[in-house]
Amino acid sequence: MQGLLNEVQEYRDRMVEWRRNIHSCPETGFHLPKTSAMVAGVLEKLGFQVHTGFAESAVLGILETGRPGNTIAVRADMDALGMQDEKDVPYRSARDGVCHACGHDVHTALLLGLASYLSEHRDQIPGGCVKLIFQPAEEGPAPGGAKLIVDSGVLDGVDAIFGAHCQPQYPAGVMGCRYGSFFASGDFFEVKLKGTGCHAASPHKGKDLISIAMEMIQAIQNIGSREIPPMKTAVISVCSINAGVLSTKNVLPSELTFGGTYRAHDGQVRDYIAGRLEQIVRDLSRMNEITCEFEDSFAFPSFANDRDITDTIYQSAAEVLGQDKVMKRPEPEMGSEDFAWYTRKYKGAFFFFGVKNEEKGLTASLHNPRFDIDEDAMVPALAVYINTLYHLLERQDV
């Protein structure tokens, strides 16, 4: 399949241009008017049936071959992050406090590259129907764009779906996948404590919310280290605490908030953590005679790669890249990915493709303000997309 890798080289410049345009004009959440309009415009020019007006700013491109075969969906996310772009490049974000630090611009450009290839090779497509889904709000707000897309019904009739994410842990031209459990569930919690504030010299006249919060946080951390069986993976992290005024060093505050997230691969473990979190916060609040508000928002479920689809991804990647470029990830991710909502309804699998290039200094991690990619990595990734799609379209047992 070296021929396919050489063939798709001609799509590099197009994908780079699309990627840089999106990168310089990032949009967040569900509100992606410019990104969605650009995607829809490209798909229309390529002769796809284009559907918009669902999941707020999602775009669906459909290509019917008119021949027997499966209906396969491929997904890309389009949204950016609310953080500053610190790169010194011509395509740096033009929006203050917003940037593509998770590679969704890359995913969108890749899927447009796939659309271009399919449009120009219609007679070579094995058959069936291709649905390209461009999704908003993978980064939130919860429950993310994937759930709204699934609930909209636009993917009804799909036999299988796959997606991918750029990965700066891997060099360009390398891909990684795994069988079974891949991403953890993601929940977020927020706790608001209220009590009587007082002078720091007279703590007995009020409630020391900071000490109470410390006790709560320690008990919360003990859930993962002492209450969850060691073979059941779970992570609980308190990520923010807000109380008092830093310049005022002699007042115990009357309000305090803290919040964080918890992740698990096992649904029962996830439910246990949810129950224990609230129990700990409310019990310690009652014991200390303060009031509390507890909010828990379920964002994404965990998901496992379908074995048959994963087999196809491994086979397709090895044919294009060579077996030595295909990595079998030994451990699941503790991060969350709203691609999980698709796999609850359709057979699906997810994989990583490398974008790191140490010689070019492109090594920053995802969600880093200096994150960037080796744009040459989009060429082998596109070849894997094409080969995987073709195999899935013609498989008899999908």
Short mmCIF file of C-alpha atoms in Angstrom, two decimals:
data_model
loop_
_atom_site.label_atom_id
_atom_site.label_comp_id
_atom_site.label_asym_id
_atom_site.label_seq_id
_atom_site.Cartn_x
_atom_site.Cartn_y
_atom_site.Cartn_z
CA MET A 1 0.00 0.00 0.00
CA GLN A 2 3.00 2.31 -0.39
CA GLY A 3 1.21 3.49 -3.51
CA LEU A 4 -1.64 4.96 -1.44
CA LEU A 5 0.82 6.76 0.81
CA ASN A 6 2.46 8.34 -2.23
CA GLU A 7 -0.89 9.07 -3.85
CA VAL A 8 -2.28 11.10 -0.94
CA GLN A 9 0.84 13.27 -0.78
CA GLU A 10 -0.90 15.63 -3.21
CA TYR A 11 -3.52 16.40 -0.54
CA ARG A 12 -0.97 17.69 1.95
CA ASP A 13 -1.03 21.35 0.95
CA ARG A 14 -4.82 21.46 0.92
CA MET A 15 -5.02 19.96 4.39
CA VAL A 16 -2.35 22.31 5.71
CA GLU A 17 -4.21 25.33 4.33
CA TRP A 18 -7.50 24.21 5.89
CA ARG A 19 -5.79 23.41 9.17
CA ARG A 20 -4.05 26.79 9.37
CA ASN A 21 -7.21 28.70 8.51
CA ILE A 22 -9.09 26.95 11.30
CA HIS A 23 -6.14 27.28 13.68
CA SER A 24 -5.92 31.04 13.23
CA CYS A 25 -9.66 31.53 13.82
CA PRO A 26 -10.53 29.16 16.68
CA GLU A 27 -14.05 28.80 18.08
CA THR A 28 -15.19 27.02 21.23
CA GLY A 29 -18.06 24.87 22.45
CA PHE A 30 -21.18 24.66 20.34
CA HIS A 31 -20.76 28.12 18.76
CA LEU A 32 -18.64 27.46 15.67
CA PRO A 33 -20.21 29.63 12.94
CA LYS A 34 -17.08 30.27 10.86
CA THR A 35 -15.65 26.77 11.17
CA SER A 36 -18.97 25.11 10.35
CA ALA A 37 -19.57 27.41 7.38
CA MET A 38 -16.12 26.69 5.97
CA VAL A 39 -16.58 22.92 6.35
CA ALA A 40 -20.05 22.98 4.78
CA GLY A 41 -18.76 25.08 1.88
CA VAL A 42 -15.92 22.68 1.10
CA LEU A 43 -18.23 19.65 1.26
CA GLU A 44 -20.76 21.28 -1.07
CA LYS A 45 -18.06 22.01 -3.65
CA LEU A 46 -16.96 18.38 -3.44
CA GLY A 47 -20.46 17.17 -4.26
CA PHE A 48 -21.47 15.82 -0.85
CA GLN A 49 -25.00 15.99 0.49
CA VAL A 50 -24.60 18.51 3.31
CA HIS A 51 -26.76 18.65 6.42
CA THR A 52 -26.58 21.39 9.07
CA GLY A 53 -28.92 22.77 11.72
CA PHE A 54 -28.48 19.94 14.24
CA ALA A 55 -26.37 19.75 17.41
CA GLU A 56 -26.19 23.56 17.09
CA SER A 57 -23.21 23.76 14.71
CA ALA A 58 -22.54 20.21 13.53
CA VAL A 59 -22.06 19.43 9.84
CA LEU A 60 -22.77 16.10 8.15
CA GLY A 61 -21.47 15.23 4.70
CA ILE A 62 -22.97 12.20 2.94
CA LEU A 63 -21.61 10.43 -0.13
CA GLU A 64 -23.78 7.68 -1.63
CA THR A 65 -22.02 5.34 -4.04
CA GLY A 66 -25.24 3.78 -5.33
CA ARG A 67 -23.65 0.36 -4.93
CA PRO A 68 -24.18 -2.30 -2.25
CA GLY A 69 -22.07 -1.98 0.86
CA ASN A 70 -22.01 -0.81 4.44
CA THR A 71 -22.77 2.64 5.81
CA ILE A 72 -19.67 3.89 7.60
CA ALA A 73 -19.30 7.11 9.58
CA VAL A 74 -16.05 8.94 10.30
CA ARG A 75 -15.94 11.66 12.94
CA ALA A 76 -13.85 14.78 13.50
CA ASP A 77 -14.23 17.35 16.27
CA MET A 78 -13.94 21.05 15.42
CA ASP A 79 -13.86 23.05 18.68
CA ALA A 80 -10.93 24.84 20.30
CA LEU A 81 -9.92 25.51 23.90
CA GLY A 82 -10.26 28.59 26.09
CA MET A 83 -6.53 29.23 26.54
CA GLN A 84 -3.87 31.53 25.16
CA ASP A 85 -1.86 30.59 22.07
CA GLU A 86 1.82 31.18 22.89
CA LYS A 87 3.30 29.98 19.59
CA ASP A 88 5.18 32.36 17.33
CA VAL A 89 3.92 31.14 13.96
CA PRO A 90 2.10 32.85 11.06
CA TYR A 91 -1.08 30.87 11.76
CA ARG A 92 -1.14 31.75 15.47
CA SER A 93 -4.62 32.25 16.94
CA ALA A 94 -6.06 35.67 16.11
CA ARG A 95 -8.42 35.42 19.08
CA ASP A 96 -7.19 36.33 22.53
CA GLY A 97 -7.66 33.53 25.04
CA VAL A 98 -8.78 30.93 22.50
CA CYS A 99 -6.61 28.43 20.63
CA HIS A 100 -6.48 24.99 19.05
CA ALA A 101 -4.25 23.27 21.61
CA CYS A 102 -5.84 19.82 21.23
CA GLY A 103 -5.55 19.31 17.49
CA HIS A 104 -9.20 19.51 16.52
CA ASP A 105 -8.16 21.77 13.65
CA VAL A 106 -6.01 18.87 12.46
CA HIS A 107 -8.88 16.40 12.74
CA THR A 108 -11.18 18.69 10.74
CA ALA A 109 -8.59 19.24 8.01
CA LEU A 110 -7.97 15.49 7.80
CA LEU A 111 -11.64 14.73 7.35
CA LEU A 112 -11.85 17.36 4.62
CA GLY A 113 -8.85 15.67 3.03
CA LEU A 114 -10.74 12.38 3.17
CA ALA A 115 -13.77 14.07 1.60
CA SER A 116 -11.58 15.41 -1.21
CA TYR A 117 -10.08 12.00 -1.90
CA LEU A 118 -13.48 10.30 -1.95
CA SER A 119 -14.92 12.95 -4.25
CA GLU A 120 -12.08 12.51 -6.72
CA HIS A 121 -12.11 8.68 -6.56
CA ARG A 122 -15.83 7.93 -6.51
CA ASP A 123 -15.52 5.04 -8.93
CA GLN A 124 -12.92 3.35 -6.71
CA ILE A 125 -14.99 3.43 -3.51
CA PRO A 126 -15.95 -0.20 -2.73
CA GLY A 127 -19.64 0.68 -2.34
CA GLY A 128 -22.11 1.62 0.36
CA CYS A 129 -22.47 5.04 1.95
CA VAL A 130 -20.02 7.33 3.73
CA LYS A 131 -21.10 9.78 6.43
CA LEU A 132 -18.54 12.35 7.54
CA ILE A 133 -19.52 13.97 10.82
CA PHE A 134 -17.95 17.26 11.91
CA GLN A 135 -18.74 17.71 15.58
CA PRO A 136 -18.79 20.70 17.95
CA ALA A 137 -18.16 20.74 21.71
CA GLU A 138 -15.93 17.73 22.29
CA GLU A 139 -14.27 19.88 24.95
CA GLY A 140 -17.66 20.71 26.44
CA PRO A 141 -19.93 21.99 27.74
CA ALA A 142 -21.31 18.64 28.90
CA PRO A 143 -22.59 16.33 27.63
CA GLY A 144 -20.67 17.35 24.50
CA GLY A 145 -21.60 17.47 20.85
CA ALA A 146 -21.49 13.72 20.24
CA LYS A 147 -24.53 12.99 22.40
CA LEU A 148 -26.61 15.64 20.63
CA ILE A 149 -25.59 14.20 17.27
CA VAL A 150 -26.52 10.66 18.30
CA ASP A 151 -29.83 11.89 19.74
CA SER A 152 -30.61 13.81 16.52
CA GLY A 153 -30.81 10.55 14.53
CA VAL A 154 -28.69 11.78 11.61
CA LEU A 155 -26.46 8.71 11.95
CA ASP A 156 -29.28 6.18 12.09
CA GLY A 157 -28.49 3.26 9.81
CA VAL A 158 -24.73 3.49 10.35
CA ASP A 159 -23.05 0.07 10.50
CA ALA A 160 -19.82 1.30 12.09
CA ILE A 161 -17.99 4.48 13.04
CA PHE A 162 -14.37 5.34 13.65
CA GLY A 163 -12.44 8.39 14.73
CA ALA A 164 -8.93 9.39 15.69
CA HIS A 165 -6.92 11.92 17.66
CA CYS A 166 -3.50 13.38 16.99
CA GLN A 167 -0.99 12.30 19.63
CA PRO A 168 2.27 14.17 20.37
CA GLN A 169 3.59 11.15 22.28
CA TYR A 170 4.10 9.42 18.92
CA PRO A 171 6.38 10.52 16.07
CA ALA A 172 4.74 11.50 12.81
CA GLY A 173 3.86 8.41 10.77
CA VAL A 174 3.14 6.20 13.78
CA MET A 175 -0.32 5.16 14.97
CA GLY A 176 -1.55 3.54 18.16
CA CYS A 177 -4.69 1.68 19.14
CA ARG A 178 -5.86 -0.94 21.64
CA TYR A 179 -8.50 -3.59 22.05
CA GLY A 180 -11.18 -3.13 24.67
CA SER A 181 -11.35 -0.37 27.26
CA PHE A 182 -9.82 2.83 25.89
CA PHE A 183 -11.14 6.01 27.55
CA ALA A 184 -12.52 6.55 31.04
CA SER A 185 -15.82 8.13 32.01
CA GLY A 186 -15.64 11.80 32.96
CA ASP A 187 -17.61 13.51 35.72
CA PHE A 188 -17.18 16.96 37.22
CA PHE A 189 -18.16 18.09 40.69
CA GLU A 190 -18.42 21.40 42.54
CA VAL A 191 -18.85 22.00 46.26
CA LYS A 192 -19.91 25.31 47.83
CA LEU A 193 -19.54 25.69 51.60
CA LYS A 194 -21.08 28.46 53.70
CA GLY A 195 -20.51 29.28 57.35
CA THR A 196 -19.92 32.15 59.75
CA GLY A 197 -16.83 34.15 58.92
CA CYS A 198 -14.76 35.62 61.70
CA HIS A 199 -11.46 37.18 62.73
CA ALA A 200 -8.53 34.81 62.33
CA ALA A 201 -7.55 35.43 65.95
CA SER A 202 -10.95 34.12 67.15
CA PRO A 203 -11.72 31.01 65.07
CA HIS A 204 -14.02 29.72 67.81
CA LYS A 205 -16.48 32.51 66.97
CA GLY A 206 -17.08 31.23 63.45
CA LYS A 207 -16.45 28.29 61.12
CA ASP A 208 -13.06 27.56 59.61
CA LEU A 209 -14.21 26.55 56.14
CA ILE A 210 -10.65 26.11 54.90
CA SER A 211 -9.88 23.46 57.51
CA ILE A 212 -13.22 21.77 56.85
CA ALA A 213 -12.55 21.75 53.10
CA MET A 214 -9.12 20.22 53.71
CA GLU A 215 -10.76 17.44 55.70
CA MET A 216 -13.26 16.85 52.90
CA ILE A 217 -10.56 16.77 50.23
CA GLN A 218 -8.47 14.29 52.20
CA ALA A 219 -11.50 12.03 52.62
CA ILE A 220 -12.28 12.35 48.91
CA GLN A 221 -8.72 11.32 47.99
CA ASN A 222 -9.07 8.29 50.24
CA ILE A 223 -11.91 7.02 48.03
CA GLY A 224 -9.46 6.22 45.26
CA SER A 225 -6.57 5.00 47.41
CA ARG A 226 -8.47 3.10 50.12
CA GLU A 227 -12.00 2.29 48.95
CA ILE A 228 -11.60 1.28 45.30
CA PRO A 229 -10.05 -2.19 44.70
CA PRO A 230 -6.46 -1.83 43.42
CA MET A 231 -7.29 -3.62 40.15
CA LYS A 232 -10.11 -1.15 39.41
CA THR A 233 -8.59 2.00 37.95
CA ALA A 234 -9.99 5.33 39.10
CA VAL A 235 -8.71 8.89 39.46
CA ILE A 236 -10.23 11.67 41.58
CA SER A 237 -8.67 15.14 41.34
CA VAL A 238 -9.61 18.37 43.11
CA CYS A 239 -8.55 21.02 40.62
CA SER A 240 -9.63 24.33 42.13
CA ILE A 241 -10.20 25.96 45.55
CA ASN A 242 -11.49 29.49 46.01
CA ALA A 243 -11.92 31.27 49.35
CA GLY A 244 -11.10 34.55 51.00
CA VAL A 245 -9.00 37.42 49.68
CA LEU A 246 -5.27 36.87 49.30
CA SER A 247 -4.41 40.39 50.46
CA THR A 248 -6.47 39.95 53.64
CA LYS A 249 -4.53 37.67 55.96
CA ASN A 250 -6.63 37.90 59.13
CA VAL A 251 -10.16 36.89 58.09
CA LEU A 252 -11.64 33.40 57.95
CA PRO A 253 -13.98 33.43 54.92
CA SER A 254 -17.72 32.80 55.08
CA GLU A 255 -17.80 31.02 51.70
CA LEU A 256 -15.55 28.51 49.98
CA THR A 257 -15.86 26.56 46.76
CA PHE A 258 -13.82 23.70 45.42
CA GLY A 259 -14.26 21.44 42.43
CA GLY A 260 -12.71 18.78 40.33
CA THR A 261 -13.22 15.66 38.28
CA TYR A 262 -13.23 11.89 38.62
CA ARG A 263 -12.56 9.21 36.03
CA ALA A 264 -13.23 5.47 35.91
CA HIS A 265 -13.45 2.64 33.38
CA ASP A 266 -15.90 0.56 35.38
CA GLY A 267 -19.49 1.81 35.59
CA GLN A 268 -19.98 0.46 39.10
CA VAL A 269 -16.82 2.20 40.28
CA ARG A 270 -18.03 5.43 38.71
CA ASP A 271 -21.39 5.15 40.50
CA TYR A 272 -19.68 4.35 43.81
CA ILE A 273 -17.46 7.43 43.58
CA ALA A 274 -20.44 9.64 42.76
CA GLY A 275 -22.34 8.43 45.83
CA ARG A 276 -19.40 8.63 48.20
CA LEU A 277 -18.41 12.13 47.10
CA GLU A 278 -21.80 13.54 48.00
CA GLN A 279 -22.00 11.52 51.20
CA ILE A 280 -18.61 12.77 52.43
CA VAL A 281 -19.38 16.42 51.67
CA ARG A 282 -22.83 16.37 53.27
CA ASP A 283 -21.81 14.34 56.33
CA LEU A 284 -18.83 16.55 57.14
CA SER A 285 -20.95 19.66 56.58
CA ARG A 286 -23.52 18.44 59.09
CA MET A 287 -20.83 17.46 61.57
CA ASN A 288 -19.27 20.93 61.36
CA GLU A 289 -22.64 22.72 61.34
CA ILE A 290 -22.17 24.48 58.02
CA THR A 291 -24.27 24.46 54.86
CA CYS A 292 -23.18 22.97 51.58
CA GLU A 293 -24.27 22.79 47.97
CA PHE A 294 -23.09 19.81 45.94
CA GLU A 295 -23.30 19.59 42.16
CA ASP A 296 -22.20 16.59 40.11
CA SER A 297 -22.35 16.71 36.31
CA PHE A 298 -21.91 13.54 34.28
CA ALA A 299 -20.06 14.46 31.11
CA PHE A 300 -18.94 11.37 29.21
CA PRO A 301 -19.29 7.60 29.68
CA SER A 302 -16.31 5.28 29.36
CA PHE A 303 -15.94 3.30 26.16
CA ALA A 304 -14.25 0.25 24.75
CA ASN A 305 -13.12 -0.28 21.17
CA ASP A 306 -15.09 -2.88 19.23
CA ARG A 307 -12.76 -5.79 18.50
CA ASP A 308 -13.75 -6.27 14.85
CA ILE A 309 -13.38 -2.58 14.01
CA THR A 310 -10.07 -2.46 15.88
CA ASP A 311 -8.84 -5.44 13.85
CA THR A 312 -9.65 -3.51 10.68
CA ILE A 313 -7.83 -0.40 11.92
CA TYR A 314 -4.72 -2.41 12.80
CA GLN A 315 -4.76 -4.22 9.45
CA SER A 316 -5.34 -1.02 7.48
CA ALA A 317 -2.60 0.91 9.29
CA ALA A 318 -0.07 -1.91 8.91
CA GLU A 319 -0.77 -2.14 5.17
CA VAL A 320 -0.13 1.58 4.74
CA LEU A 321 2.57 2.37 7.30
CA GLY A 322 4.24 -0.99 7.89
CA GLN A 323 3.85 -3.16 10.97
CA ASP A 324 6.71 -1.42 12.77
CA LYS A 325 4.74 1.85 12.76
CA VAL A 326 1.66 0.37 14.41
CA MET A 327 1.66 0.47 18.22
CA LYS A 328 -0.57 -1.59 20.49
CA ARG A 329 -1.16 0.57 23.54
CA PRO A 330 -0.74 -1.52 26.70
CA GLU A 331 -2.92 0.62 28.96
CA PRO A 332 -6.22 2.49 28.59
CA GLU A 333 -6.46 6.25 28.91
CA MET A 334 -7.74 7.93 32.06
CA GLY A 335 -8.80 10.90 29.98
CA SER A 336 -12.33 11.12 28.59
CA GLU A 337 -13.54 11.41 25.01
CA ASP A 338 -17.14 12.04 23.99
CA PHE A 339 -16.69 9.65 21.06
CA ALA A 340 -18.02 7.29 23.74
CA TRP A 341 -21.58 8.39 22.95
CA TYR A 342 -21.25 7.00 19.40
CA THR A 343 -20.02 3.64 20.64
CA ARG A 344 -23.05 3.29 22.90
CA LYS A 345 -25.23 3.02 19.80
CA TYR A 346 -22.92 1.93 16.97
CA LYS A 347 -19.98 -0.42 16.55
CA GLY A 348 -16.93 1.78 16.72
CA ALA A 349 -13.26 2.22 17.48
CA PHE A 350 -10.80 5.04 18.02
CA PHE A 351 -7.07 5.38 17.46
CA PHE A 352 -4.16 7.81 17.80
CA PHE A 353 -1.82 9.07 15.08
CA GLY A 354 1.55 10.63 15.83
CA VAL A 355 2.36 14.29 15.16
CA LYS A 356 5.64 14.74 17.06
CA ASN A 357 8.88 15.80 15.41
CA GLU A 358 11.78 16.35 17.81
CA GLU A 359 14.09 17.71 15.09
CA LYS A 360 11.57 20.49 14.39
CA GLY A 361 11.01 21.11 18.09
CA LEU A 362 7.39 19.95 17.88
CA THR A 363 7.05 18.08 21.16
CA ALA A 364 4.56 20.06 23.29
CA SER A 365 1.74 18.04 24.83
CA LEU A 366 -1.96 18.43 24.19
CA HIS A 367 -3.60 21.35 26.04
CA ASN A 368 -0.22 23.10 26.17
CA PRO A 369 -0.25 26.75 24.96
CA ARG A 370 2.67 25.94 22.64
CA PHE A 371 1.17 22.76 21.16
CA ASP A 372 1.76 22.38 17.43
CA ILE A 373 2.17 19.49 15.01
CA ASP A 374 4.40 18.25 12.24
CA GLU A 375 2.00 18.93 9.39
CA ASP A 376 3.62 16.19 7.31
CA ALA A 377 1.95 13.76 9.74
CA MET A 378 -1.42 14.42 8.12
CA VAL A 379 -0.39 12.52 4.99
CA PRO A 380 0.09 9.05 6.56
CA ALA A 381 -2.93 9.69 8.78
CA LEU A 382 -5.07 10.36 5.71
CA ALA A 383 -3.83 7.16 4.08
CA VAL A 384 -4.85 5.18 7.19
CA TYR A 385 -8.28 6.86 7.16
CA ILE A 386 -8.83 5.92 3.51
CA ASN A 387 -7.68 2.32 3.85
CA THR A 388 -9.69 1.78 7.05
CA LEU A 389 -12.81 3.24 5.45
CA TYR A 390 -12.48 1.10 2.32
CA HIS A 391 -12.04 -2.09 4.33
CA LEU A 392 -15.08 -1.29 6.50
CA LEU A 393 -17.25 -0.43 3.50
CA GLU A 394 -16.68 -3.85 1.95
CA ARG A 395 -16.58 -6.09 5.04
CA GLN A 396 -19.37 -8.65 5.17
CA ASP A 397 -19.47 -8.96 8.96
CA VAL A 398 -19.65 -5.34 10.14
#
